């Protein structure tokens, strides 16, 4: 349906994939891999191929999805909050934190594109307390 998306919380490697209708096309994603910080992040070919392979799992085997079917791909860098006492990536917080210093400096770290409003609300709430 063109008004509904799909989310599968268990891809072949245990990550989440979603499908969203957009301008008579479909957005599929995402990946979540460590990367170098850059001003112009781009998805790797491996990330694009991973998503294509996962998309194939939802289609009729007679439907062939090829790299050339990808009209656009983009990438972003999400800052994650880590515990310096836990070196593995599973210890990275997937949410955000709001910290108010003893001098009332408010710092917000972590978070996701999909939770920016809640992050902003918490930061403003901290500012007016």
PDB file of C-alpha atoms in Angstrom:
ATOM      1  CA  UNK A   1       0.000   0.000   0.000  1.00  0.00           C
ATOM      2  CA  UNK A   2       1.243   3.481  -0.801  1.00  0.00           C
ATOM      3  CA  UNK A   3       0.239   4.861   2.619  1.00  0.00           C
ATOM      4  CA  UNK A   4       2.012   2.280   4.796  1.00  0.00           C
ATOM      5  CA  UNK A   5       5.560   1.350   5.671  1.00  0.00           C
ATOM      6  CA  UNK A   6       7.065  -1.907   6.871  1.00  0.00           C
ATOM      7  CA  UNK A   7       9.630  -2.501   9.603  1.00  0.00           C
ATOM      8  CA  UNK A   8      11.398  -5.799  10.159  1.00  0.00           C
ATOM      9  CA  UNK A   9      13.416  -5.901  13.384  1.00  0.00           C
ATOM     10  CA  UNK A  10      15.511  -8.909  12.360  1.00  0.00           C
ATOM     11  CA  UNK A  11      17.492  -8.811   9.139  1.00  0.00           C
ATOM     12  CA  UNK A  12      19.949 -11.531   8.198  1.00  0.00           C
ATOM     13  CA  UNK A  13      22.550  -9.986  10.508  1.00  0.00           C
ATOM     14  CA  UNK A  14      20.149  -8.946  13.282  1.00  0.00           C
ATOM     15  CA  UNK A  15      19.707  -5.304  12.334  1.00  0.00           C
ATOM     16  CA  UNK A  16      16.470  -3.490  11.490  1.00  0.00           C
ATOM     17  CA  UNK A  17      15.271  -2.713   7.963  1.00  0.00           C
ATOM     18  CA  UNK A  18      12.381  -0.508   6.941  1.00  0.00           C
ATOM     19  CA  UNK A  19      10.481   0.186   3.739  1.00  0.00           C
ATOM     20  CA  UNK A  20       8.694   3.516   3.321  1.00  0.00           C
ATOM     21  CA  UNK A  21       6.689   4.749   0.348  1.00  0.00           C
ATOM     22  CA  UNK A  22       7.981   8.052  -1.004  1.00  0.00           C
ATOM     23  CA  UNK A  23       6.988   9.847  -4.208  1.00  0.00           C
ATOM     24  CA  UNK A  24       5.793   6.634  -5.881  1.00  0.00           C
ATOM     25  CA  UNK A  25       9.086   4.926  -5.005  1.00  0.00           C
ATOM     26  CA  UNK A  26      10.325   3.066  -1.921  1.00  0.00           C
ATOM     27  CA  UNK A  27      12.948   4.107   0.599  1.00  0.00           C
ATOM     28  CA  UNK A  28      14.662   1.088   2.151  1.00  0.00           C
ATOM     29  CA  UNK A  29      17.263   1.146   4.868  1.00  0.00           C
ATOM     30  CA  UNK A  30      19.231   1.484   7.013  1.00  0.00           C
ATOM     31  CA  UNK A  31      22.706   0.389   7.911  1.00  0.00           C
ATOM     32  CA  UNK A  32      24.541   1.376  11.062  1.00  0.00           C
ATOM     33  CA  UNK A  33      28.294   0.972  10.792  1.00  0.00           C
ATOM     34  CA  UNK A  34      31.283   2.716  12.345  1.00  0.00           C
ATOM     35  CA  UNK A  35      32.839   5.259   9.998  1.00  0.00           C
ATOM     36  CA  UNK A  36      35.282   8.118   9.767  1.00  0.00           C
ATOM     37  CA  UNK A  37      33.834  11.573  10.358  1.00  0.00           C
ATOM     38  CA  UNK A  38      33.615  13.507   7.108  1.00  0.00           C
ATOM     39  CA  UNK A  39      31.771  16.585   5.861  1.00  0.00           C
ATOM     40  CA  UNK A  40      30.260  14.597   2.989  1.00  0.00           C
ATOM     41  CA  UNK A  41      29.318  11.107   4.206  1.00  0.00           C
ATOM     42  CA  UNK A  42      28.373   8.639   1.485  1.00  0.00           C
ATOM     43  CA  UNK A  43      27.060   5.095   1.698  1.00  0.00           C
ATOM     44  CA  UNK A  44      29.539   2.419   0.721  1.00  0.00           C
ATOM     45  CA  UNK A  45      28.820   0.029  -2.096  1.00  0.00           C
ATOM     46  CA  UNK A  46      28.738  -2.789   0.495  1.00  0.00           C
ATOM     47  CA  UNK A  47      25.997  -0.966   2.433  1.00  0.00           C
ATOM     48  CA  UNK A  48      23.927  -0.463  -0.715  1.00  0.00           C
ATOM     49  CA  UNK A  49      24.330  -4.116  -1.692  1.00  0.00           C
ATOM     50  CA  UNK A  50      23.391  -5.250   1.831  1.00  0.00           C
ATOM     51  CA  UNK A  51      20.115  -3.317   1.630  1.00  0.00           C
ATOM     52  CA  UNK A  52      19.426  -4.650  -1.874  1.00  0.00           C
ATOM     53  CA  UNK A  53      19.982  -8.210  -0.680  1.00  0.00           C
ATOM     54  CA  UNK A  54      17.614  -7.666   2.245  1.00  0.00           C
ATOM     55  CA  UNK A  55      14.998  -6.149  -0.092  1.00  0.00           C
ATOM     56  CA  UNK A  56      15.138  -9.317  -2.200  1.00  0.00           C
ATOM     57  CA  UNK A  57      14.032 -11.332   0.844  1.00  0.00           C
ATOM     58  CA  UNK A  58      10.631  -9.605   0.716  1.00  0.00           C
ATOM     59  CA  UNK A  59       9.954  -9.924  -2.987  1.00  0.00           C
ATOM     60  CA  UNK A  60       8.694 -12.688  -5.203  1.00  0.00           C
ATOM     61  CA  UNK A  61      11.737 -14.703  -6.364  1.00  0.00           C
ATOM     62  CA  UNK A  62      10.749 -13.892  -9.948  1.00  0.00           C
ATOM     63  CA  UNK A  63      11.346 -10.174  -9.289  1.00  0.00           C
ATOM     64  CA  UNK A  64      14.950  -9.232  -9.961  1.00  0.00           C
ATOM     65  CA  UNK A  65      16.335  -6.256  -8.057  1.00  0.00           C
ATOM     66  CA  UNK A  66      19.574  -4.885  -9.476  1.00  0.00           C
ATOM     67  CA  UNK A  67      22.035  -2.203  -8.438  1.00  0.00           C
ATOM     68  CA  UNK A  68      20.794  -0.099 -11.340  1.00  0.00           C
ATOM     69  CA  UNK A  69      17.346   0.029  -9.719  1.00  0.00           C
ATOM     70  CA  UNK A  70      18.754   2.253  -6.961  1.00  0.00           C
ATOM     71  CA  UNK A  71      17.861   5.836  -7.866  1.00  0.00           C
ATOM     72  CA  UNK A  72      19.454   7.506  -4.861  1.00  0.00           C
ATOM     73  CA  UNK A  73      21.432   6.663  -1.751  1.00  0.00           C
ATOM     74  CA  UNK A  74      22.541   8.849   1.107  1.00  0.00           C
ATOM     75  CA  UNK A  75      24.337   8.581   4.380  1.00  0.00           C
ATOM     76  CA  UNK A  76      24.660  10.438   7.637  1.00  0.00           C
ATOM     77  CA  UNK A  77      26.794  10.259  10.724  1.00  0.00           C
ATOM     78  CA  UNK A  78      25.061   9.654  14.024  1.00  0.00           C
ATOM     79  CA  UNK A  79      27.022  10.535  17.151  1.00  0.00           C
ATOM     80  CA  UNK A  80      26.696   7.806  19.747  1.00  0.00           C
ATOM     81  CA  UNK A  81      27.367   8.170  23.445  1.00  0.00           C
ATOM     82  CA  UNK A  82      29.820   5.582  24.716  1.00  0.00           C
ATOM     83  CA  UNK A  83      30.898   4.397  28.122  1.00  0.00           C
ATOM     84  CA  UNK A  84      34.707   4.611  28.263  1.00  0.00           C
ATOM     85  CA  UNK A  85      34.698   1.598  30.596  1.00  0.00           C
ATOM     86  CA  UNK A  86      33.032  -0.607  27.958  1.00  0.00           C
ATOM     87  CA  UNK A  87      35.090  -0.825  24.769  1.00  0.00           C
ATOM     88  CA  UNK A  88      32.699  -2.926  22.645  1.00  0.00           C
ATOM     89  CA  UNK A  89      30.163  -1.365  20.307  1.00  0.00           C
ATOM     90  CA  UNK A  90      27.240  -3.023  22.090  1.00  0.00           C
ATOM     91  CA  UNK A  91      27.863  -0.584  24.948  1.00  0.00           C
ATOM     92  CA  UNK A  92      27.115   2.418  22.729  1.00  0.00           C
ATOM     93  CA  UNK A  93      23.911   4.141  23.739  1.00  0.00           C
ATOM     94  CA  UNK A  94      21.413   4.257  20.886  1.00  0.00           C
ATOM     95  CA  UNK A  95      19.503   7.029  22.604  1.00  0.00           C
ATOM     96  CA  UNK A  96      20.580  10.483  23.771  1.00  0.00           C
ATOM     97  CA  UNK A  97      21.592  12.155  26.998  1.00  0.00           C
ATOM     98  CA  UNK A  98      21.057  15.657  28.325  1.00  0.00           C
ATOM     99  CA  UNK A  99      23.698  16.758  30.818  1.00  0.00           C
ATOM    100  CA  UNK A 100      23.544  19.928  32.899  1.00  0.00           C
ATOM    101  CA  UNK A 101      26.931  20.923  34.315  1.00  0.00           C
ATOM    102  CA  UNK A 102      27.390  22.527  37.741  1.00  0.00           C
ATOM    103  CA  UNK A 103      27.621  25.893  35.916  1.00  0.00           C
ATOM    104  CA  UNK A 104      24.324  25.167  34.076  1.00  0.00           C
ATOM    105  CA  UNK A 105      25.900  24.478  30.692  1.00  0.00           C
ATOM    106  CA  UNK A 106      23.491  22.160  28.864  1.00  0.00           C
ATOM    107  CA  UNK A 107      24.995  19.501  26.642  1.00  0.00           C
ATOM    108  CA  UNK A 108      22.961  17.090  24.535  1.00  0.00           C
ATOM    109  CA  UNK A 109      24.710  14.151  22.912  1.00  0.00           C
ATOM    110  CA  UNK A 110      23.766  11.106  20.890  1.00  0.00           C
ATOM    111  CA  UNK A 111      20.309  10.676  19.492  1.00  0.00           C
ATOM    112  CA  UNK A 112      18.832   9.978  16.086  1.00  0.00           C
ATOM    113  CA  UNK A 113      17.171  11.845  13.262  1.00  0.00           C
ATOM    114  CA  UNK A 114      13.853  10.308  14.275  1.00  0.00           C
ATOM    115  CA  UNK A 115      14.070  11.584  17.867  1.00  0.00           C
ATOM    116  CA  UNK A 116      15.343  15.131  17.314  1.00  0.00           C
ATOM    117  CA  UNK A 117      12.110  16.712  18.563  1.00  0.00           C
ATOM    118  CA  UNK A 118      12.178  14.812  21.846  1.00  0.00           C
ATOM    119  CA  UNK A 119      15.858  15.707  22.234  1.00  0.00           C
ATOM    120  CA  UNK A 120      15.128  19.401  21.698  1.00  0.00           C
ATOM    121  CA  UNK A 121      12.214  19.294  24.129  1.00  0.00           C
ATOM    122  CA  UNK A 122      14.391  17.749  26.844  1.00  0.00           C
ATOM    123  CA  UNK A 123      17.126  20.344  26.258  1.00  0.00           C
ATOM    124  CA  UNK A 124      14.609  23.215  26.486  1.00  0.00           C
ATOM    125  CA  UNK A 125      13.053  21.688  29.615  1.00  0.00           C
ATOM    126  CA  UNK A 126      16.524  21.553  31.189  1.00  0.00           C
ATOM    127  CA  UNK A 127      17.132  25.186  30.224  1.00  0.00           C
ATOM    128  CA  UNK A 128      13.976  26.486  31.893  1.00  0.00           C
ATOM    129  CA  UNK A 129      14.387  24.510  35.119  1.00  0.00           C
TER     130      UNK A 129
END
